[in-house]
C-alpha cells in the first residue's frame, strides 16, 4: 500500500481492460490519477469508483491520435494536482487485421497512429512536464506480438507495438540524465474486451491459452501490478526495458 503516495499519474486507455484496473490500483496506492479514453461515460464511472474507494481522479475524454488531447491531459494533471510524475500510455487497438496483402494503407497508418505515434506525442508532452519537477516514470503498453511471438494477420499491430520498444529505448537514453525512466510492458494474452473480440470461440481461446507456460491467460490485475512496479520507485534503477509479463509464452514450445 501507498507505493504512489504524493504521485500524480496519467493513464490512457482507462475506460476498460488493463488501463481501467491499473488506474484503480494507482489510486489505491495513493496516486492522484488523470484517466483518459474516448468513452466519457466509462471514464466518469471509473472516477466515481476511485472516489468511492477514497482516492482522487479526474477524467479527460478524447482521442489519442490528437496531439492537443495529450496536451490537455497533461494540463489536467497540472491544474488539478500541480505536477506529473507517472504516465501509463496504454491506449491501443488491434487495428486492421487480415492477410497483409489485403491490408489498406489507411488501416495500416491508422494502427500506427493510435498505437505508436500517439505514444510518442503523449510522452513528448508528459516528459516536458516531468523534468520540471525532478523526473518521472513513463510506461508504454507494447505486447509479446512482434517481439517474442509472431502471428499471421496482424502486421499493423505487430509493427506498431514493436516500434514502441525502439521509442522506449530512445527516450530512456535521452531523458535518463533528467531522471525520467521509460519502460515498455509486454503482456501475453490478457482477459479483456480486446482479447475476447480477437478470440471469439472456445477453440481460439484454447489455442491462445496453450501458448503460455502457465496454461492460462492473465487477469488485467496481474498486468496492473507489473505496471505499478515499473511506475513506482521500486523500479528506480529500471529504464529502457521491454518487460515481458507473458505467463512464459516466450519460452513455451509445447
Ligand atoms: N488483451 C490482451 O491480450 C493484450 C495483450 C498485449 C497487449 N495489449 C494491449 O493492452 C492495451 C490495453 O488493451 P486491453 O486489452 O485492456 O483492451 P481494451 O479493454 O479494449 O482497452 C483498450 C483501451 O484503449 C482505448 N483506446 C483505443 N483507441 C483509442 C483512441 N483512438 N483514443 C483514445 N483511447 C483509445 C480504449 O478506450 P475507448 O474505446 O473508450 O477510446 C480502451 O480504454 C492495448 O494497448 C493493447 O494493445 C493487450
Short mmCIF file of C-alpha atoms and ligand atoms in Angstrom, two decimals:
data_model
loop_
_atom_site.label_atom_id
_atom_site.label_comp_id
_atom_site.label_asym_id
_atom_site.label_seq_id
_atom_site.Cartn_x
_atom_site.Cartn_y
_atom_site.Cartn_z
CA UNK A 1 0.00 0.00 0.00
CA UNK A 2 0.92 3.65 -0.50
CA UNK A 3 3.59 2.96 -3.08
CA UNK A 4 2.42 6.02 -5.05
CA UNK A 5 1.76 8.45 -2.22
CA UNK A 6 2.11 12.08 -3.43
CA UNK A 7 2.42 10.94 -7.05
CA UNK A 8 0.34 12.24 -9.94
CA UNK A 9 -0.34 9.90 -12.86
CA UNK A 10 -1.94 9.89 -16.30
CA UNK A 11 -3.44 6.60 -17.52
CA UNK A 12 -4.69 6.31 -21.10
CA UNK A 13 -6.95 3.53 -22.31
CA UNK A 14 -8.57 3.74 -18.88
CA UNK A 15 -12.17 3.15 -19.97
CA UNK A 16 -11.76 -0.64 -19.90
CA UNK A 17 -9.38 -3.56 -19.53
CA UNK A 18 -5.79 -3.17 -18.36
CA UNK A 19 -5.93 0.63 -18.17
CA UNK A 20 -9.06 0.73 -16.03
CA UNK A 21 -7.71 -1.76 -13.50
CA UNK A 22 -4.32 -0.03 -13.41
CA UNK A 23 -5.88 3.37 -12.79
CA UNK A 24 -7.76 1.90 -9.83
CA UNK A 25 -4.61 0.28 -8.46
CA UNK A 26 -2.61 3.51 -8.87
CA UNK A 27 -5.31 5.38 -6.95
CA UNK A 28 -5.45 2.70 -4.25
CA UNK A 29 -1.67 3.10 -3.87
CA UNK A 30 -2.09 6.82 -3.25
CA UNK A 31 -1.70 8.42 -6.68
CA UNK A 32 -3.94 11.15 -7.99
CA UNK A 33 -4.93 9.98 -11.43
CA UNK A 34 -5.98 11.63 -14.70
CA UNK A 35 -7.82 8.98 -16.71
CA UNK A 36 -8.21 9.14 -20.48
CA UNK A 37 -10.00 7.34 -23.33
CA UNK A 38 -12.78 8.24 -25.79
CA UNK A 39 -15.74 6.83 -23.80
CA UNK A 40 -16.71 9.58 -21.38
CA UNK A 41 -19.39 7.60 -19.52
CA UNK A 42 -16.97 4.78 -18.69
CA UNK A 43 -14.37 7.30 -17.52
CA UNK A 44 -16.87 9.06 -15.27
CA UNK A 45 -17.91 5.76 -13.68
CA UNK A 46 -14.23 4.93 -13.11
CA UNK A 47 -13.68 8.29 -11.41
CA UNK A 48 -16.74 7.67 -9.24
CA UNK A 49 -15.40 4.21 -8.26
CA UNK A 50 -11.99 5.63 -7.38
CA UNK A 51 -13.53 8.41 -5.28
CA UNK A 52 -15.89 5.98 -3.54
CA UNK A 53 -12.83 3.97 -2.52
CA UNK A 54 -11.23 7.10 -1.02
CA UNK A 55 -8.99 8.00 -3.97
CA UNK A 56 -8.77 11.03 -6.25
CA UNK A 57 -9.12 11.14 -10.04
CA UNK A 58 -10.34 13.30 -12.90
CA UNK A 59 -11.46 12.23 -16.36
CA UNK A 60 -10.39 13.70 -19.68
CA UNK A 61 -12.09 12.17 -22.71
CA UNK A 62 -10.52 12.32 -26.16
CA UNK A 63 -8.76 10.54 -28.97
CA UNK A 64 -5.07 9.73 -28.57
CA UNK A 65 -4.45 10.49 -32.26
CA UNK A 66 -4.75 14.19 -31.36
CA UNK A 67 -1.64 15.94 -30.03
CA UNK A 68 -3.93 18.56 -28.45
CA UNK A 69 -5.51 15.77 -26.41
CA UNK A 70 -2.17 14.84 -24.83
CA UNK A 71 -1.51 18.49 -24.00
CA UNK A 72 -4.96 18.63 -22.39
CA UNK A 73 -4.31 15.54 -20.24
CA UNK A 74 -1.03 17.00 -19.01
CA UNK A 75 -2.76 20.33 -18.37
CA UNK A 76 -5.44 18.49 -16.35
CA UNK A 77 -2.71 16.92 -14.19
CA UNK A 78 -1.13 20.32 -13.55
CA UNK A 79 -4.37 22.23 -13.00
CA UNK A 80 -5.83 19.63 -10.64
CA UNK A 81 -2.76 18.25 -8.91
CA UNK A 82 0.17 20.58 -9.64
CA UNK A 83 2.63 18.19 -11.34
CA UNK A 84 3.06 14.95 -13.28
CA UNK A 85 5.16 12.00 -12.07
CA UNK A 86 3.83 8.94 -13.91
CA UNK A 87 2.33 8.22 -17.31
CA UNK A 88 0.90 4.88 -18.39
CA UNK A 89 0.40 5.19 -22.15
CA UNK A 90 -1.77 2.17 -22.66
CA UNK A 91 -4.49 3.07 -25.19
CA UNK A 92 -4.31 0.72 -28.12
CA UNK A 93 -6.14 -1.08 -30.88
CA UNK A 94 -5.71 -4.28 -32.86
CA UNK A 95 -6.24 -2.13 -35.93
CA UNK A 96 -6.83 -3.53 -39.39
CA UNK A 97 -6.16 -7.26 -39.31
CA UNK A 98 -6.22 -9.92 -42.01
CA UNK A 99 -3.87 -11.05 -44.79
CA UNK A 100 -1.20 -8.40 -45.21
CA UNK A 101 -1.61 -8.43 -48.99
CA UNK A 102 -5.10 -7.05 -48.40
CA UNK A 103 -4.48 -4.52 -45.61
CA UNK A 104 -5.25 -0.94 -46.67
CA UNK A 105 -2.77 1.92 -46.42
CA UNK A 106 -5.32 3.80 -44.31
CA UNK A 107 -5.81 0.87 -41.94
CA UNK A 108 -2.08 0.31 -41.51
CA UNK A 109 -1.40 4.03 -40.97
CA UNK A 110 -4.25 4.42 -38.51
CA UNK A 111 -3.00 1.49 -36.43
CA UNK A 112 0.41 3.15 -36.22
CA UNK A 113 -1.25 6.48 -35.38
CA UNK A 114 -3.12 5.03 -32.39
CA UNK A 115 -0.52 2.59 -31.06
CA UNK A 116 2.78 4.29 -31.88
CA UNK A 117 2.57 7.94 -32.93
CA UNK A 118 0.10 8.69 -30.14
CA UNK A 119 2.50 7.21 -27.62
CA UNK A 120 5.27 9.45 -28.89
CA UNK A 121 3.03 12.53 -28.72
CA UNK A 122 1.94 11.61 -25.21
CA UNK A 123 5.49 11.14 -23.97
CA UNK A 124 6.63 14.36 -25.66
CA UNK A 125 4.30 16.46 -23.50
CA UNK A 126 4.50 14.29 -20.39
CA UNK A 127 8.30 14.26 -20.23
CA UNK A 128 8.49 18.02 -20.77
CA UNK A 129 6.41 18.42 -17.60
CA UNK A 130 8.14 15.66 -15.61
CA UNK A 131 11.57 17.19 -16.00
CA UNK A 132 10.33 20.44 -14.42
CA UNK A 133 9.77 18.54 -11.16
CA UNK A 134 12.81 16.27 -10.96
CA UNK A 135 11.84 13.38 -13.25
CA UNK A 136 9.23 10.67 -13.58
CA UNK A 137 8.27 7.30 -14.99
CA UNK A 138 6.70 6.57 -18.39
CA UNK A 139 5.33 3.11 -19.22
CA UNK A 140 4.11 2.09 -22.68
CA UNK A 141 1.91 -0.92 -23.34
CA UNK A 142 3.56 -2.98 -26.06
CA UNK A 143 2.89 -6.73 -26.45
CA UNK A 144 4.60 -10.07 -26.96
CA UNK A 145 3.25 -9.98 -30.54
CA UNK A 146 6.05 -8.75 -32.78
CA UNK A 147 8.67 -9.30 -30.09
CA UNK A 148 8.80 -12.90 -28.90
CA UNK A 149 5.84 -14.19 -30.92
CA UNK A 150 4.55 -13.80 -34.46
CA UNK A 151 1.00 -14.45 -35.64
CA UNK A 152 -0.29 -14.20 -39.20
CA UNK A 153 -2.76 -11.43 -39.98
CA UNK A 154 -1.65 -8.76 -37.51
CA UNK A 155 1.19 -6.98 -39.30
CA UNK A 156 -0.01 -3.47 -38.48
CA UNK A 157 -0.45 -4.32 -34.80
CA UNK A 158 2.93 -6.06 -34.53
CA UNK A 159 4.71 -3.24 -36.35
CA UNK A 160 3.18 -0.53 -34.20
CA UNK A 161 3.75 -2.32 -30.91
CA UNK A 162 7.34 -3.36 -31.62
CA UNK A 163 8.02 0.25 -32.61
CA UNK A 164 7.22 1.16 -29.02
CA UNK A 165 10.30 -0.74 -27.89
CA UNK A 166 12.55 1.46 -30.02
CA UNK A 167 10.73 4.52 -28.70
CA UNK A 168 11.20 3.27 -25.14
CA UNK A 169 14.93 2.86 -25.59
CA UNK A 170 15.39 6.20 -27.37
CA UNK A 171 13.51 8.17 -24.71
CA UNK A 172 15.15 6.29 -21.84
CA UNK A 173 18.59 7.18 -23.21
CA UNK A 174 17.63 10.78 -23.95
CA UNK A 175 15.96 11.64 -20.64
CA UNK A 176 17.73 9.33 -18.20
CA UNK A 177 20.08 12.17 -17.24
CA UNK A 178 16.99 14.12 -16.11
CA UNK A 179 15.74 11.20 -14.02
CA UNK A 180 12.94 10.17 -16.37
CA UNK A 181 12.62 6.39 -16.59
CA UNK A 182 10.90 4.90 -19.65
CA UNK A 183 9.86 1.26 -19.93
CA UNK A 184 7.60 -0.89 -22.07
CA UNK A 185 5.43 -3.64 -20.67
CA UNK A 186 4.84 -6.61 -22.97
CA UNK A 187 1.76 -8.57 -21.89
CA UNK A 188 0.92 -12.02 -23.09
CA UNK A 189 -2.79 -12.59 -23.56
CA UNK A 190 -4.95 -10.73 -21.04
CA UNK A 191 -8.65 -11.35 -20.48
CA UNK A 192 -10.11 -8.04 -21.70
CA UNK A 193 -12.60 -6.86 -24.33
CA UNK A 194 -9.80 -6.79 -26.91
CA UNK A 195 -8.80 -10.39 -26.15
CA UNK A 196 -12.42 -11.60 -26.35
CA UNK A 197 -13.03 -9.79 -29.63
CA UNK A 198 -9.89 -11.35 -31.14
CA UNK A 199 -10.60 -14.80 -29.70
CA UNK A 200 -14.33 -15.20 -30.05
CA UNK A 201 -14.55 -19.02 -29.98
CA UNK A 202 -13.55 -21.57 -27.35
CA UNK A 203 -11.16 -23.14 -29.88
CA UNK A 204 -9.32 -19.83 -30.37
CA UNK A 205 -9.19 -19.25 -26.61
CA UNK A 206 -7.80 -22.77 -26.05
CA UNK A 207 -5.12 -22.15 -28.69
CA UNK A 208 -4.05 -18.87 -27.10
CA UNK A 209 -4.14 -20.29 -23.57
CA UNK A 210 -1.86 -23.14 -24.59
CA UNK A 211 0.80 -20.72 -25.86
CA UNK A 212 1.56 -19.73 -22.26
CA UNK A 213 3.67 -21.84 -19.89
CA UNK A 214 1.11 -21.12 -17.17
CA UNK A 215 -1.64 -22.52 -19.44
CA UNK A 216 -3.96 -19.62 -18.80
CA UNK A 217 -4.30 -16.01 -19.85
CA UNK A 218 -3.70 -13.14 -17.44
CA UNK A 219 -6.26 -11.23 -15.44
CA UNK A 220 -5.90 -7.45 -16.02
CA UNK A 221 -4.94 -7.10 -12.34
CA UNK A 222 -1.78 -9.13 -12.99
CA UNK A 223 -0.68 -6.59 -15.58
CA UNK A 224 -1.64 -3.69 -13.33
CA UNK A 225 0.67 -4.94 -10.59
CA UNK A 226 3.59 -5.10 -13.03
CA UNK A 227 2.84 -1.61 -14.33
CA UNK A 228 2.71 -0.40 -10.72
CA UNK A 229 6.20 -1.80 -10.19
CA UNK A 230 7.61 -0.02 -13.25
CA UNK A 231 5.80 3.21 -12.38
CA UNK A 232 6.87 3.24 -8.73
CA UNK A 233 10.16 3.95 -7.01
CA UNK A 234 10.53 0.16 -6.52
CA UNK A 235 11.85 0.24 -10.10
CA UNK A 236 14.13 3.23 -9.51
CA UNK A 237 17.03 1.65 -11.44
CA UNK A 238 14.88 0.14 -14.21
CA UNK A 239 14.77 2.02 -17.50
CA UNK A 240 14.81 1.26 -21.21
CA UNK A 241 13.41 -2.23 -20.72
CA UNK A 242 10.98 -4.39 -22.65
CA UNK A 243 9.40 -6.14 -19.68
CA UNK A 244 7.62 -9.36 -20.61
CA UNK A 245 4.62 -10.21 -18.44
CA UNK A 246 3.58 -13.08 -20.63
CA UNK A 247 2.98 -16.16 -18.49
CA UNK A 248 6.04 -17.76 -20.04
CA UNK A 249 4.78 -17.55 -23.64
CA UNK A 250 8.25 -16.59 -24.85
CA UNK A 251 9.81 -19.84 -23.58
CA UNK A 252 6.98 -22.22 -24.43
CA UNK A 253 7.28 -24.61 -27.37
CA UNK A 254 4.75 -27.26 -26.30
N1 LIG B 1 -5.67 -8.01 -24.01
C1 LIG B 1 -4.52 -8.53 -24.45
O1 LIG B 1 -4.38 -9.76 -24.62
C2 LIG B 1 -3.35 -7.62 -24.73
C3 LIG B 1 -2.09 -8.20 -24.91
C4 LIG B 1 -1.00 -7.38 -25.16
C5 LIG B 1 -1.15 -6.01 -25.20
N2 LIG B 1 -2.39 -5.47 -25.04
C6 LIG B 1 -2.51 -4.01 -25.10
O2 LIG B 1 -3.06 -3.55 -23.88
C7 LIG B 1 -3.64 -2.26 -24.09
C8 LIG B 1 -5.00 -2.22 -23.42
O3 LIG B 1 -5.86 -3.13 -24.10
P1 LIG B 1 -6.92 -4.03 -23.33
O4 LIG B 1 -6.57 -5.44 -23.59
O5 LIG B 1 -7.10 -3.56 -21.95
O6 LIG B 1 -8.23 -3.78 -24.23
P2 LIG B 1 -9.42 -2.75 -24.13
O7 LIG B 1 -10.23 -3.04 -22.92
O8 LIG B 1 -10.09 -2.81 -25.47
O9 LIG B 1 -8.72 -1.34 -23.92
C9 LIG B 1 -8.29 -0.52 -24.97
C10 LIG B 1 -8.31 0.90 -24.44
O10 LIG B 1 -7.72 1.78 -25.41
C11 LIG B 1 -8.60 2.88 -25.59
N3 LIG B 1 -8.46 3.41 -26.95
C12 LIG B 1 -8.46 2.70 -28.10
N4 LIG B 1 -8.36 3.53 -29.15
C13 LIG B 1 -8.30 4.78 -28.63
C14 LIG B 1 -8.21 6.08 -29.23
N5 LIG B 1 -8.12 6.24 -30.55
N6 LIG B 1 -8.15 7.15 -28.41
C15 LIG B 1 -8.23 7.00 -27.06
N7 LIG B 1 -8.31 5.80 -26.45
C16 LIG B 1 -8.36 4.71 -27.24
C17 LIG B 1 -9.99 2.32 -25.33
O11 LIG B 1 -10.86 3.33 -24.90
P3 LIG B 1 -12.06 3.97 -25.77
O12 LIG B 1 -12.63 2.89 -26.64
O13 LIG B 1 -13.00 4.45 -24.71
O14 LIG B 1 -11.42 5.08 -26.52
C18 LIG B 1 -9.72 1.38 -24.16
O15 LIG B 1 -9.73 2.09 -22.95
C19 LIG B 1 -3.67 -2.05 -25.61
O16 LIG B 1 -2.61 -1.18 -25.98
C20 LIG B 1 -3.42 -3.43 -26.16
O17 LIG B 1 -2.83 -3.42 -27.44
C21 LIG B 1 -3.49 -6.24 -24.78
#
